[in-house]
Amino acid sequence: MPRRHSAVPYKEQSIIRLLTVKVIRALNIPWADWMSNADCYVCLWLPTASNKMVKTKTVSNSSCPVWNETFLFTICSNVKNVIHLTLHDEDVISRNDLLFTVAFDVGSIAAGESTLRSFCLSTDGQQILEMEFTVQAIQDGFETIVTNGVVVSREMTGVEVCVDKMRIPERLFGCHLDLTVEDSCEKIRKIELIRPVLCGDYTYSCRFHCMKRWNPELAVELKGTAGQCRCVIPVNSISAGNEAKINLCATQVFSKCCWCNRCCLPLRSTKMNLEVTVKAQECSEKLDTRLGFDICEEEKIFLSKRKQRVAQTLKRVLKLDRDLEEHEVPVIAVAATGGGVRAMTGFFGTLAGLKKLNLLDCVTYVTGTSGSTWTMSKLYDDANWSSKDLCEPIEEACRNVIKSKKPCFSFEKMAHYKEEMNKRAQMGYRNSSTDLWGLLIESMFYDQVYETTLSDQRKALCDGQNPLPMYVSLSVKSNTTSTMDYKEWCEFSPYEVGILKYGAYIKSEDFGSKFCMGRKTCALPESRICFLQGLWSNIFSINLMDAWFSAVSSEHFWYRFTRDNVLDLDTEEAMKRRNASAALDTRLLQPSGDFNRLIRGILTDRFLDGEHHNFLRGLQMHCDYNSGANFGPCDGILNHSPNDLTPSSEYLCMVDSAYYINASFPPLLREERKVDLILAFDYGLEDKFKTLVGTQSYCTDHNLAFPKIEVSEEDRSNPKECYAFSGDESTKCPVILHFPLVNCTFKKYKEPGVPRQTVSEMEDGILQMESFFSPYQVFRLTYSKPDFDKLVKLTQYNVENNEEMILQALRNAIACRQQCRAK
């Protein structure tokens, strides 16, 4: 079984080495066009050593080009260093053709070793790319990294560039400075030289965050009507804590520049000097991103408080003759699926049923996705909601569900949405259709504009008075890949936001801020809760592949158009060396043809994607990242391509988890949360067990404990109100009580044990859920009041009618805890 990655971050001393890559030659390269042989060049991309892509010269009209060019890279041994070698055919008229891509893990080369590799570019072995790789030790070659065994944070240097406004020559007002550090997080910054206004701020400044070992260079270029001049200095030439002066000398004729003590050539017109100060400082070792697979300290404190309340409630509800000891108190969770307004309405009824049975105070966690998150975010606006009657929030929800949605699309409302989105843009956020959707949700289903944020919900947890809410979404690729090919579970709680497979978390108020290498580089104000609601139920980032899968549950027909052909190039000897060093396969990617690329773009492009600043940006993959249980094949085809994983992206694209599994189980299945019993409420109209089967498959791929879901054909055609699924004694998996959305006995009983008698009562028990014209279809945003009331009463009834089954599951959970302690 794969090992577990570290629960807490730890430091490692990593060896820094020099990698020399020599591009020798290629053999038998096919013609790229009918006029001549290929005009070949090779590009080398190693993002763990530099942001820059380097390339060879172009050898014209040759099927066997020879380059013999050498490139140097500084690599960190504890990072997964995979170099991409791309062979191109240069074309003057049209865009250059990408012929082949080879992904080679340089971790398979030992220090002090030089190896000649011939990469076969065709199945017949005729087309070859010859390369030579050499790895050497370097002096003082050590670096301290912080890692959890999956992602790595490396040492960084901060570079601050300052210009004194009061010392800018008057003739330079209207010009601007272009500042470039290509090997930095920010890459390019711009300073407009404007006449200063007496406001107390007399300095223009901006900051770059650079990898300490990358030897970055700062390029300062003055542009404008007064002329143009440019200077480049190596950042590492400035000692940490010190500063350097750059004198830019500009004229309208021509200019030269110097920095520090270098001299300028005489200018033929009036010289205008602009002094730029560059300061270097090492970034703090303390990270703003928590690396580790354990739960956060705030959640541990909450659990301690919540456990006392749960113990008292269990004693009262189960009529126990003594107080439960701490180790005997089970962790109970409620998990709700999505389903738009149907899920929101049904979840209100479910929670009302649990409240009526006095079971809400037995629950430690509540998770939701899509529409069920609308219910949760409304309830947690009240710090003591679970101790109150739920009639008032249900009445408010009813008022908003039955009202006309046309006013939400009025000119007045549109002006309000535009104003709100302009505010977000000024804060530094990227506006998107997801933000507009969040504003629409607020307008359609809430009585007012809520200024509350996700972190504000901590008030509802400070004394353990309510269950801990967790909201679930999926992180996907914004284009080129379908959700089934690449998806990663992301959880949001009032304490933290994180992506499970990387073990990387940030404070909830920091979501949306800019990060690099685990450090916050630009703080943005926390988003209002409505913008997160739009993200959790983001239906706009769907692509055609997702839509196809949702319709027929299969994508296989389209794979030929959306995936490049990938071949394993390792020989038997290379495989032995690779296994000994835990290196990845050497892979050849043969790009699709023009037609396939066109189809891929149509099928995988997310036309209205909502992107957010990526808090994983810059983090690098640990050399052993793929050997842990968190990385299963279920997450997608990019797991063996570390350069393309989420930390390499500038932005996150979040979608509704219904495009994969319409469930909110994953946060509850983390081993660290030790959940004993999950009350799972499914608000789907069709396959009543689809979410369970999908979750079981996910857990199998990730070696997570989950009960085996076995359902008879009779139950599939005539499902009951509640099912219990449990594992055997050898597996420490939670028991699942599954509540599908069915009208089984509610049509005959208005309350448990109270049959319907009058015609009116019989009509109240009829819900049209199966037809295409059902009032509960997912895209219906408005219900009639009878339809709303019926759905709330149905979901409440289904909970109350299975009270004894729930109580027995609670007794079994306590007994299981006691038995485990006895062993």
CSV table of N, CA, C and O in Angstrom, one decimal, residues 95 97-101 480 558-566 589-601:
chain,number,residue,atom,x,y,z
A,95,ARG,N,2.6,29.4,-38.5
A,95,ARG,CA,3.2,29.1,-37.2
A,95,ARG,C,4.1,27.9,-37.2
A,95,ARG,O,3.9,27.0,-38.0
A,97,ASP,N,5.7,24.4,-36.5
A,97,ASP,CA,5.1,23.1,-36.1
A,97,ASP,C,5.8,22.4,-35.0
A,97,ASP,O,7.0,22.3,-35.0
A,98,LEU,N,5.0,21.9,-34.0
A,98,LEU,CA,5.5,21.1,-33.0
A,98,LEU,C,5.5,19.7,-33.4
A,98,LEU,O,4.4,19.1,-33.8
A,99,LEU,N,6.7,19.1,-33.5
A,99,LEU,CA,6.8,17.7,-34.0
A,99,LEU,C,6.7,16.7,-33.0
A,99,LEU,O,5.9,15.7,-33.1
A,100,PHE,N,7.5,16.8,-31.9
A,100,PHE,CA,7.5,15.8,-30.8
A,100,PHE,C,7.8,16.5,-29.5
A,100,PHE,O,8.4,17.6,-29.5
A,101,THR,N,7.4,15.9,-28.4
A,101,THR,CA,7.8,16.4,-27.1
A,101,THR,C,8.2,15.2,-26.3
A,101,THR,O,7.5,14.1,-26.2
A,480,THR,N,-8.1,22.7,-22.5
A,480,THR,CA,-7.3,21.6,-23.1
A,480,THR,C,-7.6,20.3,-22.4
A,480,THR,O,-7.2,19.2,-22.8
A,558,TRP,N,-14.6,10.5,-27.5
A,558,TRP,CA,-13.9,11.7,-27.8
A,558,TRP,C,-12.4,11.7,-27.4
A,558,TRP,O,-11.7,12.7,-27.7
A,559,TYR,N,-12.0,10.7,-26.7
A,559,TYR,CA,-10.6,10.7,-26.3
A,559,TYR,C,-9.6,10.8,-27.4
A,559,TYR,O,-8.5,11.4,-27.3
A,560,ARG,N,-9.9,10.2,-28.6
A,560,ARG,CA,-9.0,10.3,-29.7
A,560,ARG,C,-8.7,11.7,-30.2
A,560,ARG,O,-7.7,12.0,-30.8
A,561,PHE,N,-9.7,12.6,-29.9
A,561,PHE,CA,-9.6,14.0,-30.3
A,561,PHE,C,-8.9,14.9,-29.3
A,561,PHE,O,-8.4,15.9,-29.6
A,562,THR,N,-9.0,14.5,-28.0
A,562,THR,CA,-8.6,15.4,-26.9
A,562,THR,C,-7.3,15.0,-26.2
A,562,THR,O,-6.9,15.7,-25.3
A,563,ARG,N,-6.7,13.9,-26.6
A,563,ARG,CA,-5.5,13.5,-26.0
A,563,ARG,C,-4.4,13.2,-27.0
A,563,ARG,O,-4.7,12.7,-28.1
A,564,ASP,N,-3.2,13.7,-26.6
A,564,ASP,CA,-2.1,13.4,-27.5
A,564,ASP,C,-1.7,11.9,-27.3
A,564,ASP,O,-2.0,11.3,-26.3
A,565,ASN,N,-1.0,11.4,-28.3
A,565,ASN,CA,-0.5,10.0,-28.2
A,565,ASN,C,0.7,10.0,-27.3
A,565,ASN,O,1.7,10.7,-27.6
A,566,VAL,N,0.7,9.2,-26.2
A,566,VAL,CA,1.8,9.2,-25.3
A,566,VAL,C,2.4,7.8,-25.3
A,566,VAL,O,1.7,6.8,-25.2
A,589,LEU,N,5.4,12.5,-26.3
A,589,LEU,CA,4.0,13.0,-26.7
A,589,LEU,C,4.0,13.4,-28.2
A,589,LEU,O,4.8,14.2,-28.6
A,590,GLN,N,3.2,12.7,-28.9
A,590,GLN,CA,3.1,12.9,-30.3
A,590,GLN,C,1.8,13.8,-30.5
A,590,GLN,O,0.7,13.3,-30.3
A,591,PRO,N,2.0,15.1,-30.8
A,591,PRO,CA,0.8,16.0,-30.9
A,591,PRO,C,-0.2,15.6,-32.0
A,591,PRO,O,0.2,15.0,-33.0
A,592,SER,N,-1.4,15.9,-31.7
A,592,SER,CA,-2.5,15.6,-32.6
A,592,SER,C,-2.4,16.5,-33.9
A,592,SER,O,-1.7,17.5,-33.9
A,593,GLY,N,-3.1,16.1,-34.9
A,593,GLY,CA,-3.1,16.8,-36.1
A,593,GLY,C,-3.9,18.1,-36.0
A,593,GLY,O,-4.6,18.3,-35.0
A,594,ASP,N,-3.9,18.9,-37.0
A,594,ASP,CA,-4.7,20.2,-37.0
A,594,ASP,C,-6.2,19.9,-36.7
A,594,ASP,O,-6.8,20.7,-36.0
A,595,PHE,N,-6.7,18.9,-37.4
A,595,PHE,CA,-8.2,18.7,-37.2
A,595,PHE,C,-8.5,18.3,-35.7
A,595,PHE,O,-9.4,18.8,-35.1
A,596,ASN,N,-7.6,17.4,-35.2
A,596,ASN,CA,-7.8,16.9,-33.8
A,596,ASN,C,-7.7,18.1,-32.8
A,596,ASN,O,-8.4,18.2,-31.8
A,597,ARG,N,-6.7,19.0,-33.1
A,597,ARG,CA,-6.5,20.1,-32.2
A,597,ARG,C,-7.7,21.1,-32.3
A,597,ARG,O,-8.1,21.6,-31.3
A,598,LEU,N,-8.3,21.2,-33.5
A,598,LEU,CA,-9.5,22.0,-33.6
A,598,LEU,C,-10.6,21.4,-32.8
A,598,LEU,O,-11.3,22.1,-32.0
A,599,ILE,N,-10.8,20.1,-32.9
A,599,ILE,CA,-11.9,19.4,-32.1
A,599,ILE,C,-11.6,19.5,-30.6
A,599,ILE,O,-12.5,19.8,-29.8
A,600,ARG,N,-10.3,19.4,-30.3
A,600,ARG,CA,-10.0,19.5,-28.8
A,600,ARG,C,-10.3,20.8,-28.3
A,600,ARG,O,-10.9,21.0,-27.2
A,601,GLY,N,-10.0,21.9,-29.0
A,601,GLY,CA,-10.3,23.2,-28.6
A,601,GLY,C,-11.8,23.4,-28.4
A,601,GLY,O,-12.2,24.1,-27.4
